[in-house]
């Protein structure tokens, strides 16, 4: 009986070692492919919020860590600096709208050095399907309304949904979601404009892993 248990234990141990080895080898063989896919996805998102005509660098590789309450979180958020002929032209900042209807909404905001929003995209959200999820470009084109809007300390009143006296449409039955996104985009753009020199003077600090 004891020998049988020993034998079965040995077989299980050998099976575990083989399985672990296969998993490790698979990870090594697919690591570069997975990383390439992650980079391609990120680069695609960045090109949606910063026109390719505004940069000649690989945006994903020129990445900084930013930590400021204006970005809606206590955690560091990545920002990607666009350059043309070695000079900064714009930045794409990941930011959080913490007060969505169903929780935090993660955004990517592209803004140039003059405070103009170049583009905005939703990276992740849990808003109600058919209502709040219309912030997602896959559902509606509402998010495109941010393009070419200027952010300054003096035009704060226009950075609201129309129900609150601003310039952005709200959704019928779902005002909370667009209100949260508008506020987050404004705060992010204002933070960049007011801290532009400090941000752009940072050295690259992060990369896709």
Short mmCIF file of C-alpha atoms in Angstrom, two decimals:
data_model
loop_
_atom_site.label_atom_id
_atom_site.label_comp_id
_atom_site.label_asym_id
_atom_site.label_seq_id
_atom_site.Cartn_x
_atom_site.Cartn_y
_atom_site.Cartn_z
CA UNK A 1 0.00 0.00 0.00
CA UNK A 2 2.77 2.40 1.00
CA UNK A 3 4.74 1.61 -2.17
CA UNK A 4 1.63 2.30 -4.25
CA UNK A 5 1.17 5.68 -2.58
CA UNK A 6 4.87 6.43 -3.11
CA UNK A 7 4.61 5.48 -6.77
CA UNK A 8 1.51 7.62 -7.31
CA UNK A 9 3.15 10.55 -5.52
CA UNK A 10 6.21 10.23 -7.74
CA UNK A 11 4.03 10.15 -10.86
CA UNK A 12 2.17 13.26 -9.72
CA UNK A 13 5.43 15.07 -8.97
CA UNK A 14 6.82 14.19 -12.39
CA UNK A 15 3.59 15.33 -14.06
CA UNK A 16 3.74 18.64 -12.14
CA UNK A 17 7.36 19.20 -13.21
CA UNK A 18 6.55 18.45 -16.86
CA UNK A 19 3.52 20.76 -16.78
CA UNK A 20 5.54 23.56 -15.20
CA UNK A 21 8.24 23.11 -17.81
CA UNK A 22 5.74 23.25 -20.67
CA UNK A 23 4.16 26.41 -19.26
CA UNK A 24 7.57 28.06 -18.83
CA UNK A 25 8.65 27.17 -22.36
CA UNK A 26 5.34 28.41 -23.79
CA UNK A 27 5.75 31.68 -21.91
CA UNK A 28 9.26 32.17 -23.27
CA UNK A 29 8.20 31.36 -26.83
CA UNK A 30 5.17 33.69 -26.78
CA UNK A 31 6.56 36.53 -24.64
CA UNK A 32 7.85 38.58 -27.58
CA UNK A 33 4.67 38.04 -29.59
CA UNK A 34 2.47 39.13 -26.70
CA UNK A 35 4.62 42.20 -26.09
CA UNK A 36 4.49 43.12 -29.78
CA UNK A 37 0.69 42.84 -29.72
CA UNK A 38 0.50 45.04 -26.61
CA UNK A 39 2.70 47.66 -28.22
CA UNK A 40 0.68 47.62 -31.43
CA UNK A 41 -2.58 48.03 -29.50
CA UNK A 42 -1.17 50.89 -27.42
CA UNK A 43 0.32 52.62 -30.46
CA UNK A 44 -3.03 52.36 -32.22
CA UNK A 45 -4.79 54.02 -29.29
CA UNK A 46 -2.19 56.78 -29.11
CA UNK A 47 -2.48 57.50 -32.82
CA UNK A 48 -6.20 58.05 -32.33
CA UNK A 49 -5.64 60.92 -29.90
CA UNK A 50 -2.48 62.42 -31.42
CA UNK A 51 -2.42 62.73 -35.23
CA UNK A 52 0.53 61.00 -36.87
CA UNK A 53 1.35 64.27 -38.63
CA UNK A 54 2.29 65.74 -35.25
CA UNK A 55 5.04 63.27 -34.36
CA UNK A 56 7.88 61.29 -35.84
CA UNK A 57 8.71 59.31 -32.68
CA UNK A 58 7.32 56.06 -31.32
CA UNK A 59 4.82 57.41 -28.81
CA UNK A 60 4.68 54.29 -26.66
CA UNK A 61 8.45 54.47 -26.08
CA UNK A 62 8.45 58.08 -24.86
CA UNK A 63 6.48 57.41 -21.71
CA UNK A 64 6.42 59.25 -18.38
CA UNK A 65 4.81 58.61 -14.99
CA UNK A 66 2.55 61.40 -13.71
CA UNK A 67 1.14 61.57 -10.22
CA UNK A 68 -1.41 64.27 -9.49
CA UNK A 69 -4.96 64.33 -8.04
CA UNK A 70 -6.10 66.08 -11.23
CA UNK A 71 -5.78 62.70 -12.96
CA UNK A 72 -8.51 61.27 -10.73
CA UNK A 73 -6.37 58.78 -8.79
CA UNK A 74 -3.58 58.56 -6.25
CA UNK A 75 -1.71 56.16 -8.51
CA UNK A 76 0.84 57.16 -11.13
CA UNK A 77 -0.58 57.39 -14.64
CA UNK A 78 1.38 57.05 -17.88
CA UNK A 79 1.75 59.93 -20.31
CA UNK A 80 3.22 59.69 -23.80
CA UNK A 81 5.06 62.66 -25.29
CA UNK A 82 4.86 63.30 -29.04
CA UNK A 83 7.87 64.96 -30.68
CA UNK A 84 8.57 66.22 -34.18
CA UNK A 85 12.19 66.81 -35.18
CA UNK A 86 13.09 66.30 -31.53
CA UNK A 87 10.73 68.97 -30.20
CA UNK A 88 7.60 68.22 -28.10
CA UNK A 89 4.32 68.85 -29.89
CA UNK A 90 1.69 67.14 -27.74
CA UNK A 91 1.07 64.62 -24.99
CA UNK A 92 -1.36 61.76 -24.47
CA UNK A 93 -2.28 61.24 -20.83
CA UNK A 94 -4.10 58.33 -19.27
CA UNK A 95 -6.54 59.66 -16.69
CA UNK A 96 -9.46 58.54 -14.54
CA UNK A 97 -12.98 59.89 -14.24
CA UNK A 98 -13.63 58.49 -10.74
CA UNK A 99 -17.29 59.46 -10.58
CA UNK A 100 -18.89 57.52 -13.40
CA UNK A 101 -22.33 56.06 -12.76
CA UNK A 102 -20.92 52.54 -12.30
CA UNK A 103 -17.44 53.44 -11.07
CA UNK A 104 -14.19 54.71 -12.51
CA UNK A 105 -13.83 55.40 -16.23
CA UNK A 106 -10.33 55.21 -17.70
CA UNK A 107 -9.58 57.69 -20.47
CA UNK A 108 -6.80 58.64 -22.84
CA UNK A 109 -6.57 62.37 -23.60
CA UNK A 110 -4.38 63.91 -26.30
CA UNK A 111 -3.61 67.61 -25.95
CA UNK A 112 -1.20 69.95 -27.74
CA UNK A 113 1.06 72.59 -26.24
CA UNK A 114 -1.55 75.32 -26.76
CA UNK A 115 -4.17 73.54 -24.66
CA UNK A 116 -6.20 72.14 -27.55
CA UNK A 117 -7.67 68.68 -27.13
CA UNK A 118 -6.59 66.55 -30.09
CA UNK A 119 -8.64 63.53 -29.20
CA UNK A 120 -10.12 61.51 -26.35
CA UNK A 121 -10.85 57.80 -26.07
CA UNK A 122 -12.33 55.54 -23.41
CA UNK A 123 -9.90 52.79 -22.39
CA UNK A 124 -12.20 51.02 -19.94
CA UNK A 125 -15.65 51.57 -18.45
CA UNK A 126 -18.50 49.73 -16.74
CA UNK A 127 -21.34 52.10 -17.60
CA UNK A 128 -24.88 50.92 -18.26
CA UNK A 129 -25.29 49.35 -21.73
CA UNK A 130 -27.50 51.46 -23.95
CA UNK A 131 -27.14 54.50 -21.70
CA UNK A 132 -23.81 55.51 -20.20
CA UNK A 133 -21.77 53.27 -22.46
CA UNK A 134 -22.36 55.75 -25.29
CA UNK A 135 -19.11 57.41 -24.18
CA UNK A 136 -17.39 54.50 -25.97
CA UNK A 137 -16.61 55.10 -29.65
CA UNK A 138 -17.75 51.56 -30.41
CA UNK A 139 -21.25 52.59 -29.33
CA UNK A 140 -21.54 56.24 -30.42
CA UNK A 141 -19.41 59.12 -31.71
CA UNK A 142 -20.03 61.32 -28.66
CA UNK A 143 -16.40 61.09 -27.52
CA UNK A 144 -15.32 62.77 -30.78
CA UNK A 145 -16.91 66.03 -29.62
CA UNK A 146 -13.83 66.81 -27.52
CA UNK A 147 -11.55 67.20 -30.54
CA UNK A 148 -10.31 70.76 -31.16
CA UNK A 149 -11.82 72.09 -27.94
CA UNK A 150 -9.55 74.49 -26.02
CA UNK A 151 -8.88 74.18 -22.28
CA UNK A 152 -7.97 77.30 -20.32
CA UNK A 153 -8.52 78.43 -16.72
CA UNK A 154 -10.97 81.01 -18.04
CA UNK A 155 -13.34 78.76 -20.00
CA UNK A 156 -14.22 76.37 -17.19
CA UNK A 157 -17.92 77.26 -17.45
CA UNK A 158 -18.14 75.86 -20.98
CA UNK A 159 -16.65 72.54 -19.88
CA UNK A 160 -19.91 71.06 -18.69
CA UNK A 161 -22.78 69.19 -20.27
CA UNK A 162 -25.57 71.36 -21.69
CA UNK A 163 -27.81 70.57 -18.75
CA UNK A 164 -25.24 72.33 -16.55
CA UNK A 165 -24.78 75.25 -18.94
CA UNK A 166 -21.87 73.84 -20.93
CA UNK A 167 -21.16 72.89 -24.54
CA UNK A 168 -21.32 69.08 -24.42
CA UNK A 169 -24.38 66.94 -25.05
CA UNK A 170 -25.62 64.69 -22.29
CA UNK A 171 -27.42 61.38 -22.75
CA UNK A 172 -31.11 60.99 -22.13
CA UNK A 173 -31.40 59.18 -18.82
CA UNK A 174 -27.64 59.15 -18.24
CA UNK A 175 -26.25 62.58 -17.42
CA UNK A 176 -23.85 61.37 -14.72
CA UNK A 177 -21.57 59.51 -17.13
CA UNK A 178 -20.89 62.28 -19.68
CA UNK A 179 -20.64 64.80 -16.86
CA UNK A 180 -17.87 62.74 -15.27
CA UNK A 181 -15.97 62.39 -18.55
CA UNK A 182 -16.18 66.10 -19.40
CA UNK A 183 -14.88 67.02 -15.96
CA UNK A 184 -12.00 64.53 -16.17
CA UNK A 185 -10.90 65.71 -19.61
CA UNK A 186 -10.94 69.34 -18.50
CA UNK A 187 -9.00 68.68 -15.30
CA UNK A 188 -6.42 66.61 -17.17
CA UNK A 189 -5.90 69.24 -19.87
CA UNK A 190 -5.67 72.06 -17.34
CA UNK A 191 -3.15 70.10 -15.27
CA UNK A 192 -0.97 69.59 -18.34
CA UNK A 193 -1.20 73.22 -19.42
CA UNK A 194 -0.28 74.50 -15.98
CA UNK A 195 2.60 72.02 -15.49
CA UNK A 196 3.75 71.69 -19.09
CA UNK A 197 7.42 72.55 -18.64
CA UNK A 198 7.85 70.27 -15.64
CA UNK A 199 6.15 67.38 -17.40
CA UNK A 200 8.00 67.70 -20.70
CA UNK A 201 11.39 67.96 -18.99
CA UNK A 202 11.04 64.50 -17.46
CA UNK A 203 13.02 61.61 -18.90
CA UNK A 204 11.18 58.53 -20.22
CA UNK A 205 10.29 56.28 -17.29
CA UNK A 206 8.00 53.46 -18.38
CA UNK A 207 7.51 50.88 -21.09
CA UNK A 208 5.11 48.17 -22.18
CA UNK A 209 5.86 44.97 -20.30
#
